[in-house]
Coordinates of C-alpha atoms in Angstrom, one line a residue:
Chain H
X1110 CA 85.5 117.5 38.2
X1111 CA 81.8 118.5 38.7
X1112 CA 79.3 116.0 38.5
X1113 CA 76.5 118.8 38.1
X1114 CA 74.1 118.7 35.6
X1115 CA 76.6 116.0 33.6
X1116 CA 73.6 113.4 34.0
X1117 CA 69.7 113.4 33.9
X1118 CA 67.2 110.6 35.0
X1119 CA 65.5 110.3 31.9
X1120 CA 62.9 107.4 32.4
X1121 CA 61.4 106.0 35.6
X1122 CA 59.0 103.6 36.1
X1123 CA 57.2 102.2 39.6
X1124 CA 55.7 98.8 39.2
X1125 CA 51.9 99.7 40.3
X1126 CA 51.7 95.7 42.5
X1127 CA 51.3 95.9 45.6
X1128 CA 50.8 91.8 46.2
X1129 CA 52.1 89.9 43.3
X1130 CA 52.1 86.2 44.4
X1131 CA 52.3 85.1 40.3
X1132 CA 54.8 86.9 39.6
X1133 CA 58.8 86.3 40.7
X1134 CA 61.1 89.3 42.2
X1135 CA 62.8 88.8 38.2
X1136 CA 59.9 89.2 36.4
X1137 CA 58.9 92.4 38.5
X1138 CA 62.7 94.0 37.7
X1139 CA 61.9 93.4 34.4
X1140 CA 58.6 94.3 33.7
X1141 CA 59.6 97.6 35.3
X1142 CA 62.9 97.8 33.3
X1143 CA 60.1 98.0 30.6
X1144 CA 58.6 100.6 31.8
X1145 CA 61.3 103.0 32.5
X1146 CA 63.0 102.3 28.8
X1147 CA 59.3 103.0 27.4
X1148 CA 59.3 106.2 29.7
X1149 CA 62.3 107.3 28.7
X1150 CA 61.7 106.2 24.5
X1151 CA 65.0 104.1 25.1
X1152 CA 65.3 100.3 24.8
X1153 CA 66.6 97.6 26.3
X1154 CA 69.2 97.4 23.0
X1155 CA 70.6 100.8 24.2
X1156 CA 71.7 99.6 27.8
X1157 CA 74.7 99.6 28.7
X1158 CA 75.0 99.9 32.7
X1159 CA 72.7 97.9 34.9
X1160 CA 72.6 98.4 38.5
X1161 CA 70.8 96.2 40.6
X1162 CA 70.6 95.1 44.5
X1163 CA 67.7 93.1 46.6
X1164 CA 67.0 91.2 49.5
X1165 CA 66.1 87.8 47.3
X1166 CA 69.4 88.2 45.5
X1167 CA 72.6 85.8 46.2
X1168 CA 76.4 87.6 46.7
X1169 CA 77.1 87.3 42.6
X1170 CA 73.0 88.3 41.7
X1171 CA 74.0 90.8 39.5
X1172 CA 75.4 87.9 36.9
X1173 CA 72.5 85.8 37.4
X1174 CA 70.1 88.8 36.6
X1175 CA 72.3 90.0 33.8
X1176 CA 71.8 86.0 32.5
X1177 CA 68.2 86.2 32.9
X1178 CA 67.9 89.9 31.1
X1179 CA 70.7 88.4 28.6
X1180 CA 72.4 91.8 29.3
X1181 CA 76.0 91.9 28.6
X1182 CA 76.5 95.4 30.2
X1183 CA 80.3 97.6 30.1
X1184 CA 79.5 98.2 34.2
X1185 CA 77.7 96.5 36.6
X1186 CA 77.5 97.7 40.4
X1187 CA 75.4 95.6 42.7
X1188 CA 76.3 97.6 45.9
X1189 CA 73.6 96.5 48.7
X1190 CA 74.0 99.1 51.2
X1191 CA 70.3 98.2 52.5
X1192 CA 67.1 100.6 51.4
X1193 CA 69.5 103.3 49.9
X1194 CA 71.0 101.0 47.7
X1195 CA 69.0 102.5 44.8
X1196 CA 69.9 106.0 45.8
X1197 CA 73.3 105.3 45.6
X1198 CA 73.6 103.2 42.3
X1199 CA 71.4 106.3 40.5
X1200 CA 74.5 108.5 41.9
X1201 CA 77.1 105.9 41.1
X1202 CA 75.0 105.2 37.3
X1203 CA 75.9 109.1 36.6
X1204 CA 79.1 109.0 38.0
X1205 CA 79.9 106.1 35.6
X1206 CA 78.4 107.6 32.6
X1207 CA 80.0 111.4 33.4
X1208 CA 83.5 108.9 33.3
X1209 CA 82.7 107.5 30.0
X1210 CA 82.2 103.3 31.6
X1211 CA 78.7 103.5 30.3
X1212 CA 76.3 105.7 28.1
X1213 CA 72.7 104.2 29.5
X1214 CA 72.7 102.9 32.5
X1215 CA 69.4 101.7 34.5
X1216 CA 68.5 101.0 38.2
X1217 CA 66.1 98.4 39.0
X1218 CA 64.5 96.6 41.8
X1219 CA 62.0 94.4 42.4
X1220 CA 60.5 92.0 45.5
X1221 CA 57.9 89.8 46.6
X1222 CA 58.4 90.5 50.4
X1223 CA 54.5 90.5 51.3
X1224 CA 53.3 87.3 49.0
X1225 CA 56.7 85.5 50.5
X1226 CA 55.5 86.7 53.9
X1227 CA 59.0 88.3 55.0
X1228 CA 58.8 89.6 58.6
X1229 CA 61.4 92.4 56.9
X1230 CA 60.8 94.5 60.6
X1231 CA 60.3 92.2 63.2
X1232 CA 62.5 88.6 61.9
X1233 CA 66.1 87.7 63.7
X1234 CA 67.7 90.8 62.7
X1235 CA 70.2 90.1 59.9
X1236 CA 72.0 87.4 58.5
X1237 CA 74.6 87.0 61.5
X1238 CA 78.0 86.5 59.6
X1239 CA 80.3 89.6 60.3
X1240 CA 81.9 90.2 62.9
X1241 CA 79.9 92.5 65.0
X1242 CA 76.9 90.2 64.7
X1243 CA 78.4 87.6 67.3
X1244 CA 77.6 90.7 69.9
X1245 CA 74.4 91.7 68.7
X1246 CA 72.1 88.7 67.6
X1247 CA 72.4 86.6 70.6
X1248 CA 69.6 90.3 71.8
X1249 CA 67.3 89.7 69.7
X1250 CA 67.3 93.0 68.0
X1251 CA 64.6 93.8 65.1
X1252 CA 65.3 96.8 62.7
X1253 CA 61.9 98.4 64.6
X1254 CA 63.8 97.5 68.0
X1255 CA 67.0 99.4 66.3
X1256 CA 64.8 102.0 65.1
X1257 CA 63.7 102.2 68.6
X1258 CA 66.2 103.0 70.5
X1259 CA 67.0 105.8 68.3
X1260 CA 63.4 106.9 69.0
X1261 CA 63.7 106.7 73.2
X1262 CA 67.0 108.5 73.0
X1263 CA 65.6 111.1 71.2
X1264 CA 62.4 111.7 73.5
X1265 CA 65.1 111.4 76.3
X1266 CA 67.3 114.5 74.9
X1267 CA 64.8 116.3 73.7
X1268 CA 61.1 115.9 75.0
X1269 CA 60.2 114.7 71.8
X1270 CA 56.4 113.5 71.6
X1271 CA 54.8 110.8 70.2
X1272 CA 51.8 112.7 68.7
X1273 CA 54.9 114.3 67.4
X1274 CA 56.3 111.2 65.4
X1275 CA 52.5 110.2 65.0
X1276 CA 52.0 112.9 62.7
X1277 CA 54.3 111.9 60.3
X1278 CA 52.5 108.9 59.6
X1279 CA 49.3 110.8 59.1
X1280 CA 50.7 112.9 56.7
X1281 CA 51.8 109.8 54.8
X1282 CA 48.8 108.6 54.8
X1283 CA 47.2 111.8 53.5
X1284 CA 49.7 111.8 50.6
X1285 CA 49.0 107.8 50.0
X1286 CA 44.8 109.2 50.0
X1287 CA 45.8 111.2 46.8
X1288 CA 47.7 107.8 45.1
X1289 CA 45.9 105.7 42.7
X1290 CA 48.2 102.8 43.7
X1291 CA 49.1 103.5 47.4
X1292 CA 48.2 99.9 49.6
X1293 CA 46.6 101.9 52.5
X1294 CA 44.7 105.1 50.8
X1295 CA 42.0 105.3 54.4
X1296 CA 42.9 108.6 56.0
X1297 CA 44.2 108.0 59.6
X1298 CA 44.3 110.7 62.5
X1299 CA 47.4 111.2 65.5
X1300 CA 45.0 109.0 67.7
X1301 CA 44.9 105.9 65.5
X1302 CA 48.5 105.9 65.9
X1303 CA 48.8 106.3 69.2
X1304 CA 45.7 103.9 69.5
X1305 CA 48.1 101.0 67.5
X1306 CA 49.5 98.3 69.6
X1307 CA 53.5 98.8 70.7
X1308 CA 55.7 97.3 68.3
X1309 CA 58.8 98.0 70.1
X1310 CA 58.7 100.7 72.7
X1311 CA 58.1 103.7 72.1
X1312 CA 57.1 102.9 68.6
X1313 CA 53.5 101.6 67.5
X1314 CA 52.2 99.5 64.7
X1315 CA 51.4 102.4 62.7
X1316 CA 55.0 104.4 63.4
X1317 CA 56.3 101.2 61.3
X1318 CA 55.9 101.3 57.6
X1319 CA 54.4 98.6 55.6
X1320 CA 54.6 95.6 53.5
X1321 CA 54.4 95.1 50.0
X1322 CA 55.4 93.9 47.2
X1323 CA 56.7 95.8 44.3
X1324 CA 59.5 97.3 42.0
X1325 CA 60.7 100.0 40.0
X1326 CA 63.7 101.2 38.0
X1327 CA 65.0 104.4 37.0
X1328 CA 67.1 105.0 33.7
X1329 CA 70.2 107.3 33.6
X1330 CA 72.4 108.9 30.8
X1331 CA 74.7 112.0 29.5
X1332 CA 72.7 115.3 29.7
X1333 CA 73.9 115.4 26.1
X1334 CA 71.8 112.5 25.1
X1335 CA 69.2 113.3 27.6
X1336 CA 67.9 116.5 25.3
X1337 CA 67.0 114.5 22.3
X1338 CA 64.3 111.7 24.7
X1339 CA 61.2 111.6 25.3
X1340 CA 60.9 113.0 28.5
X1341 CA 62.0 116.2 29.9
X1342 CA 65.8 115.6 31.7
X1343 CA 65.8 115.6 35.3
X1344 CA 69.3 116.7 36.1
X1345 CA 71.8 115.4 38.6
X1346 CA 73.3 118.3 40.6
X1347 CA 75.1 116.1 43.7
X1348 CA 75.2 113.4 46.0
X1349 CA 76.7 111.8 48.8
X1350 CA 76.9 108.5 50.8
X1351 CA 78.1 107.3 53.8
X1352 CA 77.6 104.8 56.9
X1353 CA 77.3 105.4 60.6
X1354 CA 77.9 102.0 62.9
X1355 CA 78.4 101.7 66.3
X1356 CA 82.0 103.4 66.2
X1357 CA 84.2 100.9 68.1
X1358 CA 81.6 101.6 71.0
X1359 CA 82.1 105.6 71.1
X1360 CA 78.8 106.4 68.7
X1361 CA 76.5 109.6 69.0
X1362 CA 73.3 107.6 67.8
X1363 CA 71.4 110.6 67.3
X1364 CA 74.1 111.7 64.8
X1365 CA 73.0 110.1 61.8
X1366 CA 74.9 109.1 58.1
X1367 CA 72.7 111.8 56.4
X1368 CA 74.7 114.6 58.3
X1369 CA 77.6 113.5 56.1
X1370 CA 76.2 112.3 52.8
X1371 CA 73.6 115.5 52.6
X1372 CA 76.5 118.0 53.2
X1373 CA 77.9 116.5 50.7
X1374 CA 75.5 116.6 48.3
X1375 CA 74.2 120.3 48.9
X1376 CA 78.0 121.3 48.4
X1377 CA 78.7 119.1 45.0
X1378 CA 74.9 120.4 44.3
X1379 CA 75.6 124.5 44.9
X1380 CA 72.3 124.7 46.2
X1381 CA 70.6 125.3 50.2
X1382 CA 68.1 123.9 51.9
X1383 CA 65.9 127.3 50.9
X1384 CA 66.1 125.9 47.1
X1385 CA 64.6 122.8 47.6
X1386 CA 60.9 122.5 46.6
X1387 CA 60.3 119.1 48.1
X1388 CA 62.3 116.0 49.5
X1389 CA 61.6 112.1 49.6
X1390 CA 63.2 110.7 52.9
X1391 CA 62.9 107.0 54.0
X1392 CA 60.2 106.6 56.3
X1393 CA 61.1 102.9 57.3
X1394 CA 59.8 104.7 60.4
X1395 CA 58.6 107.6 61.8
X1396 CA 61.6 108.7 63.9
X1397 CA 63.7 107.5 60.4
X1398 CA 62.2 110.8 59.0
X1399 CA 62.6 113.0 62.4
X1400 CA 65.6 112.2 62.2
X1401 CA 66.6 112.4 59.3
X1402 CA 65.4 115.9 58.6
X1403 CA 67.7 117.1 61.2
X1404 CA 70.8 115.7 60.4
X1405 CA 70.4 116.7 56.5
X1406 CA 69.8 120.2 58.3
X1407 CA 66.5 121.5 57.2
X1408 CA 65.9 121.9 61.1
X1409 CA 68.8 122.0 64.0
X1410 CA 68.9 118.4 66.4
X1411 CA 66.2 118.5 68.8
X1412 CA 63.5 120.8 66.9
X1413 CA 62.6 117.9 64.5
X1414 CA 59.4 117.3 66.7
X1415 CA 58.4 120.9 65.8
X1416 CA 59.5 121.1 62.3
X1417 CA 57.4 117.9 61.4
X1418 CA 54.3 119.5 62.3
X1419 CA 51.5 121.5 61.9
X1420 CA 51.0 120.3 58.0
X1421 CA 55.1 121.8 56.8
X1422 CA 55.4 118.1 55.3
X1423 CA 52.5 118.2 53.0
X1424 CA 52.2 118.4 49.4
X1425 CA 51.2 121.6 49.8
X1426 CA 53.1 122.5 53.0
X1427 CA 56.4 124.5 53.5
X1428 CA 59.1 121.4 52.9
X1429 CA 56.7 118.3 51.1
X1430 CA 57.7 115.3 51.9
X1431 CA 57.2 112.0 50.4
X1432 CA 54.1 112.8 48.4
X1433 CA 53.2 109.4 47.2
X1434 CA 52.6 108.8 51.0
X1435 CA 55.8 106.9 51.9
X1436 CA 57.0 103.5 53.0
X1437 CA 54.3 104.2 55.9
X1438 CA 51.9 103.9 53.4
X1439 CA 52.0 103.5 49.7
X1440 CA 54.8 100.8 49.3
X1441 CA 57.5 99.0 51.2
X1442 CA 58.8 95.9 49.3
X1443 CA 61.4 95.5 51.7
X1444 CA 63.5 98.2 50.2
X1445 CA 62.4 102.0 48.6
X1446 CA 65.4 103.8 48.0
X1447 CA 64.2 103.4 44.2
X1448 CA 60.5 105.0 44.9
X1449 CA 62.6 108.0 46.2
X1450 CA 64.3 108.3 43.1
X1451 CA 60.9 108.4 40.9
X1452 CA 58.6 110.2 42.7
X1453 CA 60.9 113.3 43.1
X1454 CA 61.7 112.9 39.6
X1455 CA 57.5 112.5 38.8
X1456 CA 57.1 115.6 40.7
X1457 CA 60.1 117.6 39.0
X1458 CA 58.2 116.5 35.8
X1459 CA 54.6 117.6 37.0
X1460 CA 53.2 114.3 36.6
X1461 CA 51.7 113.9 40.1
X1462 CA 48.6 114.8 39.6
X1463 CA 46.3 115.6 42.6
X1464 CA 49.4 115.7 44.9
X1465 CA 51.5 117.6 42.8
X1466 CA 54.0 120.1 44.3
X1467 CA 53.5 123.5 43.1
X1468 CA 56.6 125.2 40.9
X1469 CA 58.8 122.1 41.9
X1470 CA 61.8 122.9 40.7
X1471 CA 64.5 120.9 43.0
X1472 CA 64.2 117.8 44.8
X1473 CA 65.9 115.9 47.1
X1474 CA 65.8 111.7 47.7
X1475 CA 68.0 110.4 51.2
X1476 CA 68.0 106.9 51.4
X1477 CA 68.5 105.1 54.6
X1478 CA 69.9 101.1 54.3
X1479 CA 70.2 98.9 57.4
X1480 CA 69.2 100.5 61.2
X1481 CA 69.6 103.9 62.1
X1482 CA 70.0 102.2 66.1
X1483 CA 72.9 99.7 64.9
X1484 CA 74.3 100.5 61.9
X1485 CA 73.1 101.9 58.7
X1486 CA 74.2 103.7 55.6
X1487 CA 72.5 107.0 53.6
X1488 CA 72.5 108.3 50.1
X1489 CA 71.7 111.6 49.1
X1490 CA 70.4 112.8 46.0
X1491 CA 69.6 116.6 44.1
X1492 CA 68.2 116.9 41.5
X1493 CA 66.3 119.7 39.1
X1494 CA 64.2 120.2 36.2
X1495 CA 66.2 123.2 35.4
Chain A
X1367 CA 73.9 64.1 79.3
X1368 CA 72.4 66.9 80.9
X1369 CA 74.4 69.7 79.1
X1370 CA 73.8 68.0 75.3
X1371 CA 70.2 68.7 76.4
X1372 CA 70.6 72.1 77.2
X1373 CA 72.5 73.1 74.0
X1374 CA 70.0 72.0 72.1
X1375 CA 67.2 73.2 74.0
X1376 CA 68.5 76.3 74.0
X1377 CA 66.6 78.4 70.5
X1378 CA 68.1 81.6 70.2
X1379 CA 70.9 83.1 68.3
X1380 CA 74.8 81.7 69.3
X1381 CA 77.9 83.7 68.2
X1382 CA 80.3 82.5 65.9
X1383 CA 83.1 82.7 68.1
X1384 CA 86.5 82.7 66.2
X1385 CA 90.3 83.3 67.3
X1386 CA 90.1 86.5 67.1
X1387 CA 87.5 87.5 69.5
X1388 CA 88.0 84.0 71.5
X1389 CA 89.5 85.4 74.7
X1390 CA 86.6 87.8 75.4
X1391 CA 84.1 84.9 75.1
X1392 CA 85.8 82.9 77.0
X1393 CA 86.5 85.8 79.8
X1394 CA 82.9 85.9 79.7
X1395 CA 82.6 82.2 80.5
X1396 CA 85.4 82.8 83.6
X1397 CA 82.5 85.9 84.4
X1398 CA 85.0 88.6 83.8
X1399 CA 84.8 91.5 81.5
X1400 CA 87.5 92.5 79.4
X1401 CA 87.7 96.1 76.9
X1402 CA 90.8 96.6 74.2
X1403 CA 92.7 99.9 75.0
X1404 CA 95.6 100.3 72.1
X1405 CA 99.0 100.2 73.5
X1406 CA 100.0 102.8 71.0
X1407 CA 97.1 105.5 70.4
X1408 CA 95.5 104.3 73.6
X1409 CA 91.9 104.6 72.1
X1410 CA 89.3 101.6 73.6
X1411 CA 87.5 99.4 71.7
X1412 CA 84.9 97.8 71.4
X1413 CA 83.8 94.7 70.5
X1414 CA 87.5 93.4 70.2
X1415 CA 89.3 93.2 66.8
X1416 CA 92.7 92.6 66.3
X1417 CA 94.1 96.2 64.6
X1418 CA 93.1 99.2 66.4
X1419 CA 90.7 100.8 63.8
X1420 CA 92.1 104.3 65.1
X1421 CA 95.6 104.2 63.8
X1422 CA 96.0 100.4 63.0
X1423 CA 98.4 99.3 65.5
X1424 CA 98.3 95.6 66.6
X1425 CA 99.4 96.1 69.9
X1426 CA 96.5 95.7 72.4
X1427 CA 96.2 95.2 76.0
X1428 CA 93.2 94.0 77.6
X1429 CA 91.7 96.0 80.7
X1430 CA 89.4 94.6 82.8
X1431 CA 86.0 96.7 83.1
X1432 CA 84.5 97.1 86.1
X1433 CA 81.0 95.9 84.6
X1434 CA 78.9 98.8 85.5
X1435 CA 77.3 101.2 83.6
X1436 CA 73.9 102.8 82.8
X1437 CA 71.4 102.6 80.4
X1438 CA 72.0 105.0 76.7
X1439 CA 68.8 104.0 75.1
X1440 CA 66.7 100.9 75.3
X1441 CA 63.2 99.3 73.6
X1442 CA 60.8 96.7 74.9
X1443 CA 60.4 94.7 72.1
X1444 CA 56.3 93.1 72.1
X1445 CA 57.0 91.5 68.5
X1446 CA 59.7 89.0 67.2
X1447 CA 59.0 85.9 64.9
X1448 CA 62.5 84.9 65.4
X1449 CA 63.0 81.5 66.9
X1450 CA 63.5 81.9 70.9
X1451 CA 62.4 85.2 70.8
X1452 CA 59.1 84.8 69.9
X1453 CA 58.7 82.6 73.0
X1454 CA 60.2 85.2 75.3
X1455 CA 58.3 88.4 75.0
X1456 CA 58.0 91.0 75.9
X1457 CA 61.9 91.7 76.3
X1458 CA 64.1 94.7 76.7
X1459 CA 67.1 95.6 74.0
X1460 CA 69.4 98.3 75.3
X1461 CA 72.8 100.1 74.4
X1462 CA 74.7 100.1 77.4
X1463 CA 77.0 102.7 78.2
X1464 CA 79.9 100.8 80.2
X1465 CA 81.9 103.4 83.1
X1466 CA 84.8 102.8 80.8
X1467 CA 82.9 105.0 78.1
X1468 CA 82.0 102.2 75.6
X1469 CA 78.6 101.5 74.5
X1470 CA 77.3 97.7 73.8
X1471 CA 73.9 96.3 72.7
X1472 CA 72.9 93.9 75.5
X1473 CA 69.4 92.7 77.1
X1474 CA 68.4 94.6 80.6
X1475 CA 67.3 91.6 83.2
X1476 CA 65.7 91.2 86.2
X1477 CA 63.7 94.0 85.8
X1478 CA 60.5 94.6 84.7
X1479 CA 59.7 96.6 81.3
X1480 CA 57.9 99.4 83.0
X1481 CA 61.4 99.8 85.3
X1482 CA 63.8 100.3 82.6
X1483 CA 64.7 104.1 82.5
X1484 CA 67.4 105.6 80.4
X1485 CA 70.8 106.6 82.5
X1486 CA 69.7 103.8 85.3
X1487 CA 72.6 102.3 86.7
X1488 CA 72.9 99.0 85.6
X1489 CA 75.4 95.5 86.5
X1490 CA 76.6 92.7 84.2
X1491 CA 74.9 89.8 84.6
X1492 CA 77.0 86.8 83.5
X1493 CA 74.7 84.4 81.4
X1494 CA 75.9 81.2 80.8
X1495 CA 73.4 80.0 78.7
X1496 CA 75.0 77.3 77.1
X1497 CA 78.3 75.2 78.4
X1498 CA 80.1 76.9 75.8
X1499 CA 78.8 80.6 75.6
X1500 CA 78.2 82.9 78.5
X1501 CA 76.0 85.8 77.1
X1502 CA 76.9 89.6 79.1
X1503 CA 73.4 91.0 79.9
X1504 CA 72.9 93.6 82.6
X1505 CA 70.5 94.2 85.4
X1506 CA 69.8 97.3 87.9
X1507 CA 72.7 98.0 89.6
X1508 CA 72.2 97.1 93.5

């Protein structure tokens, strides 16, 4: 039972704050719950699915978000599987609607992790109650520390660079030049990077991405019902998801949970790597993207140092890559995994303006959630215009 | 008393030690290091948990390690708001690769940053940091 072309994002909507200390992480989920439903000619009478997830959220947040909405919804998923939460709950939406549990289901999130001052990077390192904190936490690991390691192993197999890594970030920061509402739009070169204090070693201040505020939501139905919207339908052709941990203490940590969940998504998708026209990959950090490249397979482990430069990741480069310049530079509000999800679907639409992709006719979105150096999980998404 | 001080003085992270994973902590305390091999699949684990996750079978036996190993993949960590931490910096975060074959997140000691090489032999170091908890951290081996 195909889930291929079942489904279409048909509204999306990123909140344009970057530092909203008046408003609350609610009223941002909301306002851009608006925003999608306007997007999409939809509204909020027609939803019927709500999925939601977030760092400022208690265990049951989903009820207390459905109260404040007054949503009543026939299904809910608040899956927090870090950052690619919102990846995930766009896949699991159009699973649910192809399944007949919902017919409109939207995808929202929303934070105030820079007006609330959250050290999201660098603060104690999770919340310490499972079981394989008691060996971890006493370190004092960061996510960037996590990220890290993955980062020194990787130079250590591989000769990997850091003007190699540094690049990414630049090209971020080129994409986040041609966004109205990026936070840092100031062009940076391979030196400023390399120039940045160490945050943990090897990476620097600017191989870490940043901190905002911010929100977004993204608003899924039936193909069927997609046809008759506002929008042009931006079709569903596969997913996948997954975790890697630490594996009873037997982990490969360069081998990372895209290598499962993009298989699986090119496979339920039907299409290669050739057909895609651009991809949105979470750059928590630099080495999140190196990474993460290689182990969806647009490059073999070990070349990602090549493959990420020499301009393939921009707009207008061979694979583009996160053209509204990233969590490195346009928005991080704790978690993206939503941004993903609307800027490949703005740029399968042609609505990106000065950084639009050329003929972009299949996109990809791989969330990361969590630490690639501990234990995180990944989400892919494919999707077309066609 | 002297070791009501200490506990309290003492700022950074403590595990939650429950029955389960008791008799590695307190191993630790006795400055011994234990690893679970299954009785039945004979896979090893770690950290310790009951069921083997490789075929579910309850029946564990506990083998001591010999507490060396070398260094998988480290970072020297500059920034940390975290209580204790932020007091302690710079500090180095590593996944240890034990000779048994199982990897653990430790801190490397007695060592400077600018030493700390990955696949450089490495020792436990038994911590005993507060009268109830003895933290495993390594340090070049000697």
């Amino acid at each position: 039972m195909s889930l291929s072309r079942k489904t279409a994002v048909v509204g999306v909507y990123e909140h344009p704050t970057r530092f909203a200390p008046d408003k609350s992480m609610y009223q941002i989920m909301a306002e851009s719950i608006r925003g999608a439903l306007d997007d999409a000619g939809l509204t909020i009478k027609d939803v019927d699915g709500i999925c939601a997830a977030g760092m400022g959220m208690s265990a049951m947040g989903i009820v207390g978000f459905c109260d404040y909405m007054n949503l009543t919804p026939n299904f809910m998923d608040s899956t927090n599987i870090g950052g690619a939460s919102f990846v995930a709950h766009t896949a699991h939406a159009a699973a649910a609607i192809h399944a007949g549990l919902c017919n409109v289901a939207v995808v929202a999130y929303g934070s105030t992790a820079a007006s609330a001052r959250v050290a999201i990077g660098t603060g104690g390192g999770g919340a310490g109650g499972d079981p394989c904190d008691q060996y971890e936490l006493p370190y004092g690991p960061t996510t960037v520390g996590a990220y890290a390691m993955i980062a020194q192993r990787h130079m250590h197999e591989y000769g990997t660079r850091p003007e190699q890594l540094a690049e990414i970030a630049v090209t971020m920061r080129y994409h986040a030049s041609l966004n109205p509402v990026a936070k840092y739009r100031e062009p940076i070169t391979v030196d400023d990077v390399l120039a940045s204090r160490i945050i943990s070693s090897p990476l620097h201040l600017l191989d870490c991405c940043i901190i905002s505020d911010g929100g977004g939501a993204v608003v899924v139905t039936s193909a069927e019902r997609a046809r008759d919207l506002k929008k042009k339908p931006v079709y569903i052709l596969g997913v996948g998801e997954t975790v890697r941990h630490a594996a009873r203490g037997q982990r490969d940590f360069l081998e990372i949970a895209a290598a499962q969940s993009g298989r699986l998504a090119f496979e339920r998708a039907g299409v290669t790597h050739k057909d895609i026209d651009m991809a949105m990959i979470y750059d928590s950090f630099t080495i999140t993207v190196l990474t993460t490249l290689e182990n969806l397979g647009f490059c073999q482990r070990g070349e990602g140092g090549d493959f990420v430069t020499g301009g393939r990741l921009r707009y207008d480069g061979e694979l583009p890559l996160n053209t509204d310049g990233g969590g490195l530079s346009s928005n991080h509000p704790g978690m993206r995994g939503i941004f993903l999800v609307i800027e490949a679907v703005k740029q399968l639409r042609g609505e990106c303006g000065p950084r639009q992709v050329k003929d972009c006719k299949i996109a990809l979105a791989h969330g990361t959630g969590g630490a690639l150096g501990t234990r995180h999980s990944g989400a892919t998404l494919i999707m077309t215009n066609q | 008393m002297p070791q009501e001080k200490e506990a309290r003085t003492y700022r950074k992270p403590l595990p939650h030690i429950d029955e389960e994973m008791r008799p590695w902590w307190e191993a630790l305390q006795r400055h011994e290091l234990y690893v679970q091999k299954c009785r039945d699949c004979g896979d090893l684990r770690f950290h310790p948990r009951a069921l083997c996750p490789s075929c579910l079978s309850p029946r564990t036996e506990w083998l001591r390690a010999k507490g060396t190993g070398k260094i998988y993949t480290f970072t020297t960590t500059y920034q940390n708001q975290a209580s204790g931490f932020r007091d302690s910096l710079p500090y180095t975060l590593a996944w240890v690769e034990l000779d048994e074959g199982l990897k653990l997140l430790t801190n490397i000691v007695d060592c400077s940053p600018e030493q700390v090489r990955i696949n450089m032999p490495v020792e436990a170091v038994f911590d005993d940091v507060t009268p109830e908890v003895t933290l495993l951290k390594f340090r070049p081996a000697r």
